[in-house]
Amino acid sequence: MPFDESKAMLQESDYARAEKCFNEYSEEFLVPDKIPANVIGMGIGVRYKHGEPTGEPAMVALVEQKLGKEFLSKEDLVPSKFGDIPTDVVEVGPVYAGAARRSMERSVVSNNGGNYQMTPTYYEEEFQGRVQAPDFFPSQSQEFTPETLRNRVRPAKGGYSVGHYQITAGTLGTCAYDIQPGGVGVPNKYYILSNNHVLANSNNARLGDPILQPGPFDGGTVARDTIARLTRFVPIQFAPAVPLPNQNNLVDAAIAEGQFHDLDREIYWIGKMRGWKPISTIRPGLLLQKTGRTTNYTTGRVTAVRATIDVNFGSGRVARFKDQIVTTNMSAGGDSGSLVSTLDNVAVGLLFAGSSSATILNYIQHVRNLLRVEVAEQMIL
């Protein structure tokens, strides 16, 4: 049976009902001491039956592993509905945020007379808990070999390898500039846009730190490959330092200032963004594309919106992100920071986390507002 695109989308009236239901029940459902075992998030989506969309709205319960009722206690069963909206349990696996994995021999960057070298210390400290677990956003155990996007390039385009000098490597999402009052004028500064965990080392960086293109894991060095300096990032609140219910993470995002002639706003294979899409217009079923350092060009479909989801950052740190987009799997380790757009080049979100079966995006509107940068000149509904 061919996939019915129309039933993967929601009618506006159904979406409005589902959004009202989500706002009423999601916070109570996701309280850590009461949340059913295995559940890591919840969003608004379309109910599927036998792998096919029905067109009906659903409260999507995101679980690490989907189990039969006979294996669950009564307390761990997801309710069949919230209010008048049925639930749909979707297996997403363990969700991780991070950059490309490196070996124990190539872990942290340390200064050795201006020539930065790798040592094992940082790997053990920062990636503890990820070594035995599946690789960050595992992709069906697929191995990816070095490609062009891991090379040095000037001017640098979206999709290429980039990273803070003390991480492995992530993806340059796009190049951006300060929002101009009234939308006109000459930008004062130009930036690389990517994730906090790619450019700001998950809060562990200082403003002005060097950003390398390609990232350290791909051979980038401070002396030769510094393309920008860390300028702004949105701090991430982590548990256990901040209890999950008290966290208000919306984005994993940062910018680094570079020289205009070193930066190119085009995204490799995709081209230039012609606009950005506001939160209110993004719906389940929307088709998306991205170019990233590891998996190159991929496409996917939105499966849940306005989602709250708990993301593992390693070393026992978990961050709860609210108001997120969940898609089918379209990424692997090292794709962090990719800009995700519609198939006709309207920016939708910033890729920051995922698993073997799902990818998680920040809404680009939140990224734009919190970092005060422009990725495209017009809002497109």
Short mmCIF file of C-alpha atoms in Angstrom, two decimals:
data_model
loop_
_atom_site.label_atom_id
_atom_site.label_comp_id
_atom_site.label_asym_id
_atom_site.label_seq_id
_atom_site.Cartn_x
_atom_site.Cartn_y
_atom_site.Cartn_z
CA MET A 1 0.00 0.00 0.00
CA PRO A 2 1.51 3.40 -0.97
CA PHE A 3 2.14 5.90 1.82
CA ASP A 4 -0.77 8.35 2.09
CA GLU A 5 0.86 11.78 2.42
CA SER A 6 -2.45 13.50 3.20
CA LYS A 7 -3.04 11.32 6.27
CA ALA A 8 0.41 12.07 7.66
CA MET A 9 -0.70 15.69 8.14
CA LEU A 10 -3.26 17.13 10.56
CA GLN A 11 -6.21 19.34 9.77
CA GLU A 12 -5.99 22.72 11.50
CA SER A 13 -8.98 21.98 13.72
CA ASP A 14 -7.49 18.65 14.81
CA TYR A 15 -4.13 20.25 15.48
CA ALA A 16 -5.74 22.94 17.63
CA ARG A 17 -7.51 20.26 19.71
CA ALA A 18 -4.31 18.27 20.10
CA GLU A 19 -2.28 21.33 21.08
CA LYS A 20 -4.82 22.26 23.76
CA CYS A 21 -4.71 18.71 25.11
CA PHE A 22 -0.90 18.67 25.10
CA ASN A 23 -0.73 21.93 27.03
CA GLU A 24 -3.15 20.54 29.61
CA TYR A 25 -1.63 17.10 30.24
CA SER A 26 2.04 16.98 29.19
CA GLU A 27 3.65 18.60 32.26
CA GLU A 28 1.78 16.31 34.66
CA PHE A 29 2.53 13.21 32.56
CA LEU A 30 6.27 13.91 32.45
CA VAL A 31 6.89 14.45 36.17
CA PRO A 32 10.04 12.33 36.85
CA ASP A 33 8.71 10.43 39.88
CA LYS A 34 5.44 9.59 38.11
CA ILE A 35 6.42 9.15 34.47
CA PRO A 36 6.00 5.58 33.22
CA ALA A 37 9.27 3.66 32.92
CA ASN A 38 10.80 3.85 29.46
CA VAL A 39 9.05 7.14 28.55
CA ILE A 40 11.42 10.00 27.71
CA GLY A 41 9.10 12.51 26.09
CA MET A 42 5.80 13.51 24.59
CA GLY A 43 4.67 15.52 21.58
CA ILE A 44 1.83 16.18 19.16
CA GLY A 45 1.58 13.90 16.15
CA VAL A 46 -0.56 11.72 13.93
CA ARG A 47 -1.84 8.34 15.05
CA TYR A 48 -0.41 5.43 13.07
CA LYS A 49 -1.97 1.99 12.64
CA HIS A 50 0.00 -0.93 11.19
CA GLY A 51 2.70 1.52 10.16
CA GLU A 52 0.36 3.76 8.18
CA PRO A 53 -0.88 7.24 9.16
CA THR A 54 -4.57 7.58 9.95
CA GLY A 55 -4.88 11.37 9.80
CA GLU A 56 -6.12 11.38 13.41
CA PRO A 57 -4.37 13.57 16.01
CA ALA A 58 -2.40 11.79 18.73
CA MET A 59 -0.49 12.49 21.91
CA VAL A 60 2.81 10.84 20.95
CA ALA A 61 4.53 9.14 23.91
CA LEU A 62 8.22 8.79 23.09
CA VAL A 63 9.77 5.66 24.60
CA GLU A 64 13.25 4.13 24.57
CA GLN A 65 11.82 0.68 23.90
CA LYS A 66 8.30 -0.33 22.97
CA LEU A 67 7.14 -3.25 25.13
CA GLY A 68 3.98 -5.32 25.24
CA LYS A 69 1.51 -4.71 28.05
CA GLU A 70 2.37 -8.09 29.55
CA PHE A 71 5.89 -6.81 30.33
CA LEU A 72 4.77 -3.62 32.06
CA SER A 73 3.30 -2.89 35.46
CA LYS A 74 0.04 -1.01 35.68
CA GLU A 75 1.91 2.14 36.73
CA ASP A 76 4.13 1.97 33.64
CA LEU A 77 1.34 1.76 31.09
CA VAL A 78 0.83 4.83 28.93
CA PRO A 79 -2.82 5.98 29.11
CA SER A 80 -4.85 5.10 26.03
CA LYS A 81 -5.87 8.74 25.70
CA PHE A 82 -5.47 12.19 27.23
CA GLY A 83 -8.79 13.99 27.28
CA ASP A 84 -10.39 13.14 23.94
CA ILE A 85 -7.07 12.63 22.08
CA PRO A 86 -5.72 9.06 21.76
CA THR A 87 -2.08 8.26 22.47
CA ASP A 88 0.41 6.70 20.09
CA VAL A 89 3.51 5.07 21.59
CA VAL A 90 6.59 5.61 19.41
CA GLU A 91 9.93 3.92 20.02
CA VAL A 92 12.83 6.34 19.58
CA GLY A 93 15.56 4.48 21.51
CA PRO A 94 18.03 6.23 23.85
CA VAL A 95 18.41 9.84 22.66
CA TYR A 96 21.88 11.39 22.81
CA ALA A 97 23.38 14.79 22.05
CA GLY A 98 27.05 15.02 21.20
CA ALA A 99 29.64 15.21 18.48
CA ALA A 100 31.44 12.54 16.52
CA ARG A 101 33.01 9.76 18.54
CA ARG A 102 36.78 9.56 18.62
CA SER A 103 39.09 6.82 19.82
CA MET A 104 40.73 6.77 23.26
CA GLU A 105 43.97 7.89 21.62
CA ARG A 106 42.39 11.08 20.23
CA SER A 107 40.36 12.69 22.95
CA VAL A 108 41.12 16.14 24.10
CA VAL A 109 43.08 18.94 22.61
CA SER A 110 45.92 20.36 24.70
CA ASN A 111 48.33 23.15 23.87
CA ASN A 112 51.81 21.96 23.00
CA GLY A 113 53.72 25.06 21.98
CA GLY A 114 50.84 26.28 19.83
CA ASN A 115 50.37 22.87 18.21
CA TYR A 116 47.30 21.30 19.80
CA GLN A 117 47.55 17.54 20.41
CA MET A 118 45.04 14.86 21.44
CA THR A 119 45.20 13.13 24.84
CA PRO A 120 42.85 10.53 26.36
CA THR A 121 41.79 12.55 29.43
CA TYR A 122 38.84 14.41 27.95
CA TYR A 123 37.27 11.34 26.36
CA GLU A 124 37.11 9.51 29.69
CA GLU A 125 35.73 12.57 31.44
CA GLU A 126 33.28 13.92 28.89
CA PHE A 127 32.07 10.77 27.14
CA GLN A 128 31.79 8.49 30.16
CA GLY A 129 28.68 6.37 29.72
CA ARG A 130 28.68 6.65 25.95
CA VAL A 131 31.52 4.23 25.26
CA GLN A 132 29.53 1.10 26.12
CA ALA A 133 26.22 2.58 24.97
CA PRO A 134 25.34 2.91 21.28
CA ASP A 135 27.28 5.65 19.55
CA PHE A 136 25.67 9.08 19.69
CA PHE A 137 22.77 8.97 17.30
CA PRO A 138 23.67 5.46 16.14
CA SER A 139 22.49 4.76 12.63
CA GLN A 140 21.79 1.03 12.42
CA SER A 141 25.49 0.35 13.22
CA GLN A 142 26.39 1.89 9.89
CA GLU A 143 30.00 3.01 9.52
CA PHE A 144 30.67 6.27 7.70
CA THR A 145 33.97 6.87 5.91
CA PRO A 146 35.66 10.27 5.51
CA GLU A 147 33.97 12.45 2.90
CA THR A 148 34.54 15.90 1.43
CA LEU A 149 32.53 17.52 4.23
CA ARG A 150 35.25 16.57 6.72
CA ASN A 151 37.85 18.58 4.82
CA ARG A 152 39.06 22.15 5.25
CA VAL A 153 37.27 24.64 3.00
CA ARG A 154 37.28 28.43 2.62
CA PRO A 155 34.85 30.01 2.44
CA ALA A 156 33.12 27.44 4.67
CA LYS A 157 29.58 26.38 3.77
CA GLY A 158 26.85 24.82 5.84
CA GLY A 159 27.20 21.06 6.16
CA TYR A 160 30.99 21.01 6.70
CA SER A 161 32.89 19.81 9.76
CA VAL A 162 33.41 22.37 12.54
CA GLY A 163 34.01 22.41 16.27
CA HIS A 164 35.32 24.07 19.40
CA TYR A 165 38.99 23.23 19.83
CA GLN A 166 38.22 20.87 22.76
CA ILE A 167 35.53 18.70 21.16
CA THR A 168 35.53 16.09 18.40
CA ALA A 169 33.58 17.51 15.45
CA GLY A 170 30.08 18.64 14.58
CA THR A 171 28.45 20.39 11.64
CA LEU A 172 28.42 24.01 10.57
CA GLY A 173 24.70 24.73 10.21
CA THR A 174 24.88 27.94 8.23
CA CYS A 175 26.40 31.39 8.40
CA ALA A 176 24.38 34.18 10.00
CA TYR A 177 24.51 37.83 11.04
CA ASP A 178 23.02 40.15 13.65
CA ILE A 179 19.33 40.94 13.25
CA GLN A 180 19.06 44.45 11.81
CA PRO A 181 16.55 46.96 13.24
CA GLY A 182 13.82 47.35 10.67
CA GLY A 183 15.45 44.65 8.58
CA VAL A 184 17.88 46.99 6.81
CA GLY A 185 21.47 48.10 7.25
CA VAL A 186 25.00 46.74 7.16
CA PRO A 187 25.57 43.84 9.60
CA ASN A 188 28.35 44.55 12.09
CA LYS A 189 29.37 40.92 12.50
CA TYR A 190 29.13 37.59 10.69
CA TYR A 191 28.88 34.22 12.40
CA ILE A 192 28.96 30.47 12.18
CA LEU A 193 25.79 28.92 13.62
CA SER A 194 25.83 25.48 15.23
CA ASN A 195 25.06 23.82 18.57
CA ASN A 196 26.22 24.82 22.05
CA HIS A 197 27.80 21.37 22.40
CA VAL A 198 29.65 21.86 19.10
CA LEU A 199 30.86 25.46 19.46
CA ALA A 200 30.71 26.01 23.25
CA ASN A 201 31.66 22.53 24.50
CA SER A 202 28.35 22.04 26.38
CA ASN A 203 28.76 25.25 28.47
CA ASN A 204 32.45 24.46 29.19
CA ALA A 205 33.92 27.12 26.92
CA ARG A 206 34.94 30.75 27.25
CA LEU A 207 33.90 33.53 24.91
CA GLY A 208 36.66 34.06 22.40
CA ASP A 209 37.71 30.40 22.29
CA PRO A 210 38.91 29.21 18.85
CA ILE A 211 36.51 27.39 16.55
CA LEU A 212 38.13 25.08 14.02
CA GLN A 213 37.06 24.13 10.52
CA PRO A 214 37.41 21.22 10.13
CA GLY A 215 36.82 20.13 13.71
CA PRO A 216 39.66 18.56 15.75
CA PHE A 217 38.55 14.99 15.02
CA ASP A 218 38.88 15.70 11.31
CA GLY A 219 42.40 17.08 11.62
CA GLY A 220 41.70 20.73 12.44
CA THR A 221 44.37 22.58 14.47
CA VAL A 222 44.27 25.94 16.21
CA ALA A 223 47.35 27.25 14.41
CA ARG A 224 46.08 26.45 10.91
CA ASP A 225 42.31 26.04 10.97
CA THR A 226 40.78 28.61 13.34
CA ILE A 227 37.89 30.08 11.37
CA ALA A 228 35.97 31.91 14.12
CA ARG A 229 35.83 32.79 17.83
CA LEU A 230 33.01 31.82 20.18
CA THR A 231 30.70 34.83 20.55
CA ARG A 232 27.39 33.82 22.15
CA PHE A 233 25.73 30.63 23.34
CA VAL A 234 22.52 29.73 25.13
CA PRO A 235 23.49 27.87 28.34
CA ILE A 236 22.01 24.38 28.76
CA GLN A 237 20.46 23.42 32.11
CA PHE A 238 21.45 19.90 33.11
CA ALA A 239 20.18 17.39 35.67
CA PRO A 240 21.14 16.53 38.33
CA ALA A 241 22.32 20.12 38.94
CA VAL A 242 18.90 21.43 37.88
CA PRO A 243 15.95 19.02 38.39
CA LEU A 244 14.22 18.11 35.12
CA PRO A 245 10.86 19.77 35.94
CA ASN A 246 12.68 23.06 36.61
CA GLN A 247 14.55 23.11 33.31
CA ASN A 248 13.50 25.39 30.49
CA ASN A 249 15.84 24.40 27.65
CA LEU A 250 14.60 25.47 24.24
CA VAL A 251 17.79 25.32 22.16
CA ASP A 252 21.24 23.81 22.00
CA ALA A 253 22.75 26.66 20.01
CA ALA A 254 25.76 28.96 19.71
CA ILE A 255 27.43 31.36 17.29
CA ALA A 256 31.07 32.20 16.59
CA GLU A 257 32.25 35.33 14.82
CA GLY A 258 34.34 34.95 11.70
CA GLN A 259 35.55 37.01 8.75
CA PHE A 260 33.02 37.72 6.02
CA HIS A 261 35.28 36.34 3.28
CA ASP A 262 35.67 33.02 5.17
CA LEU A 263 31.91 32.36 5.49
CA ASP A 264 29.37 31.28 2.90
CA ARG A 265 25.64 31.20 3.67
CA GLU A 266 24.99 28.41 1.19
CA ILE A 267 24.57 24.86 2.47
CA TYR A 268 26.46 22.23 0.54
CA TRP A 269 24.19 20.38 -1.92
CA ILE A 270 21.11 22.35 -0.77
CA GLY A 271 21.92 26.00 -1.48
CA LYS A 272 20.87 29.25 0.24
CA MET A 273 17.87 29.50 2.55
CA ARG A 274 15.14 31.69 1.09
CA GLY A 275 13.38 32.21 4.42
CA TRP A 276 12.55 30.70 7.81
CA LYS A 277 9.38 29.00 8.99
CA PRO A 278 7.64 30.11 12.22
CA ILE A 279 6.71 27.60 14.92
CA SER A 280 2.98 28.00 14.35
CA THR A 281 3.21 26.64 10.79
CA ILE A 282 5.29 23.47 11.38
CA ARG A 283 3.15 20.33 11.41
CA PRO A 284 3.57 16.54 11.60
CA GLY A 285 4.17 15.06 8.15
CA LEU A 286 6.28 17.94 6.85
CA LEU A 287 9.13 16.73 4.60
CA LEU A 288 12.62 17.99 5.46
CA GLN A 289 16.22 17.94 4.22
CA LYS A 290 19.67 18.56 5.67
CA THR A 291 23.35 18.28 4.83
CA GLY A 292 25.65 17.17 7.65
CA ARG A 293 29.29 16.27 8.22
CA THR A 294 28.68 12.53 8.67
CA THR A 295 25.65 11.40 6.69
CA ASN A 296 25.89 14.05 3.97
CA TYR A 297 22.50 14.81 2.37
CA THR A 298 19.43 13.18 3.95
CA THR A 299 15.70 13.70 4.03
CA GLY A 300 13.13 13.00 6.73
CA ARG A 301 9.60 13.58 7.91
CA VAL A 302 8.29 15.38 11.01
CA THR A 303 6.69 12.85 13.37
CA ALA A 304 5.97 15.08 16.39
CA VAL A 305 5.95 18.79 17.19
CA ARG A 306 5.98 20.95 20.35
CA ALA A 307 7.64 17.96 22.00
CA THR A 308 9.21 17.76 25.44
CA ILE A 309 12.06 15.22 25.50
CA ASP A 310 14.90 14.20 27.85
CA VAL A 311 18.29 14.08 26.12
CA ASN A 312 21.45 12.37 27.41
CA PHE A 313 24.65 14.45 27.19
CA GLY A 314 26.94 11.86 28.81
CA SER A 315 28.73 11.92 32.20
CA GLY A 316 25.38 11.42 33.94
CA ARG A 317 23.97 14.67 32.58
CA VAL A 318 20.44 14.80 31.21
CA ALA A 319 18.72 17.88 29.81
CA ARG A 320 14.98 18.27 29.27
CA PHE A 321 14.19 20.21 26.11
CA LYS A 322 10.76 21.70 25.58
CA ASP A 323 9.10 22.75 22.33
CA GLN A 324 11.12 20.51 20.00
CA ILE A 325 10.61 18.86 16.61
CA VAL A 326 10.95 15.06 16.29
CA THR A 327 11.63 13.55 12.87
CA THR A 328 12.37 10.17 11.35
CA ASN A 329 16.04 9.24 11.49
CA MET A 330 18.05 11.57 9.27
CA SER A 331 21.36 11.88 11.15
CA ALA A 332 24.32 10.22 12.86
CA GLY A 333 27.13 11.25 15.19
CA GLY A 334 28.83 14.41 13.92
CA ASP A 335 25.72 15.81 12.18
CA SER A 336 25.02 17.99 15.25
CA GLY A 337 24.45 21.60 14.23
CA SER A 338 23.03 20.89 10.77
CA LEU A 339 20.42 23.35 9.59
CA VAL A 340 17.23 21.49 8.59
CA SER A 341 14.88 22.96 6.00
CA THR A 342 11.84 22.19 3.90
CA LEU A 343 12.50 20.69 0.48
CA ASP A 344 12.13 24.19 -1.01
CA ASN A 345 14.78 25.73 1.27
CA VAL A 346 12.83 27.32 4.10
CA ALA A 347 14.73 26.92 7.41
CA VAL A 348 12.83 24.87 10.01
CA GLY A 349 15.21 23.75 12.75
CA LEU A 350 18.69 23.15 14.12
CA LEU A 351 19.60 19.47 14.51
CA PHE A 352 21.11 18.67 17.93
CA ALA A 353 20.26 15.14 19.09
CA GLY A 354 18.96 11.79 17.99
CA SER A 355 18.98 8.01 18.08
CA SER A 356 18.87 5.09 15.66
CA SER A 357 15.28 5.87 14.75
CA ALA A 358 14.68 9.58 15.41
CA THR A 359 16.30 13.00 15.07
CA ILE A 360 15.57 15.98 17.33
CA LEU A 361 15.54 19.62 16.18
CA ASN A 362 15.30 23.00 17.89
CA TYR A 363 12.79 25.31 16.20
CA ILE A 364 14.75 27.83 14.13
CA GLN A 365 12.49 30.60 15.44
CA HIS A 366 13.73 29.93 19.00
CA VAL A 367 17.35 29.82 17.78
CA ARG A 368 16.92 33.09 15.90
CA ASN A 369 15.26 34.89 18.80
CA LEU A 370 17.56 33.68 21.58
CA LEU A 371 20.83 34.27 19.70
CA ARG A 372 19.54 37.40 17.93
CA VAL A 373 20.81 36.31 14.53
CA GLU A 374 19.38 36.16 11.03
CA VAL A 375 19.65 33.01 8.91
CA ALA A 376 17.33 34.22 6.13
CA GLU A 377 15.75 37.57 5.42
CA GLN A 378 12.06 36.69 5.46
CA MET A 379 9.56 34.68 7.42
CA ILE A 380 7.63 32.31 5.15
CA LEU A 381 4.35 30.82 6.35
#
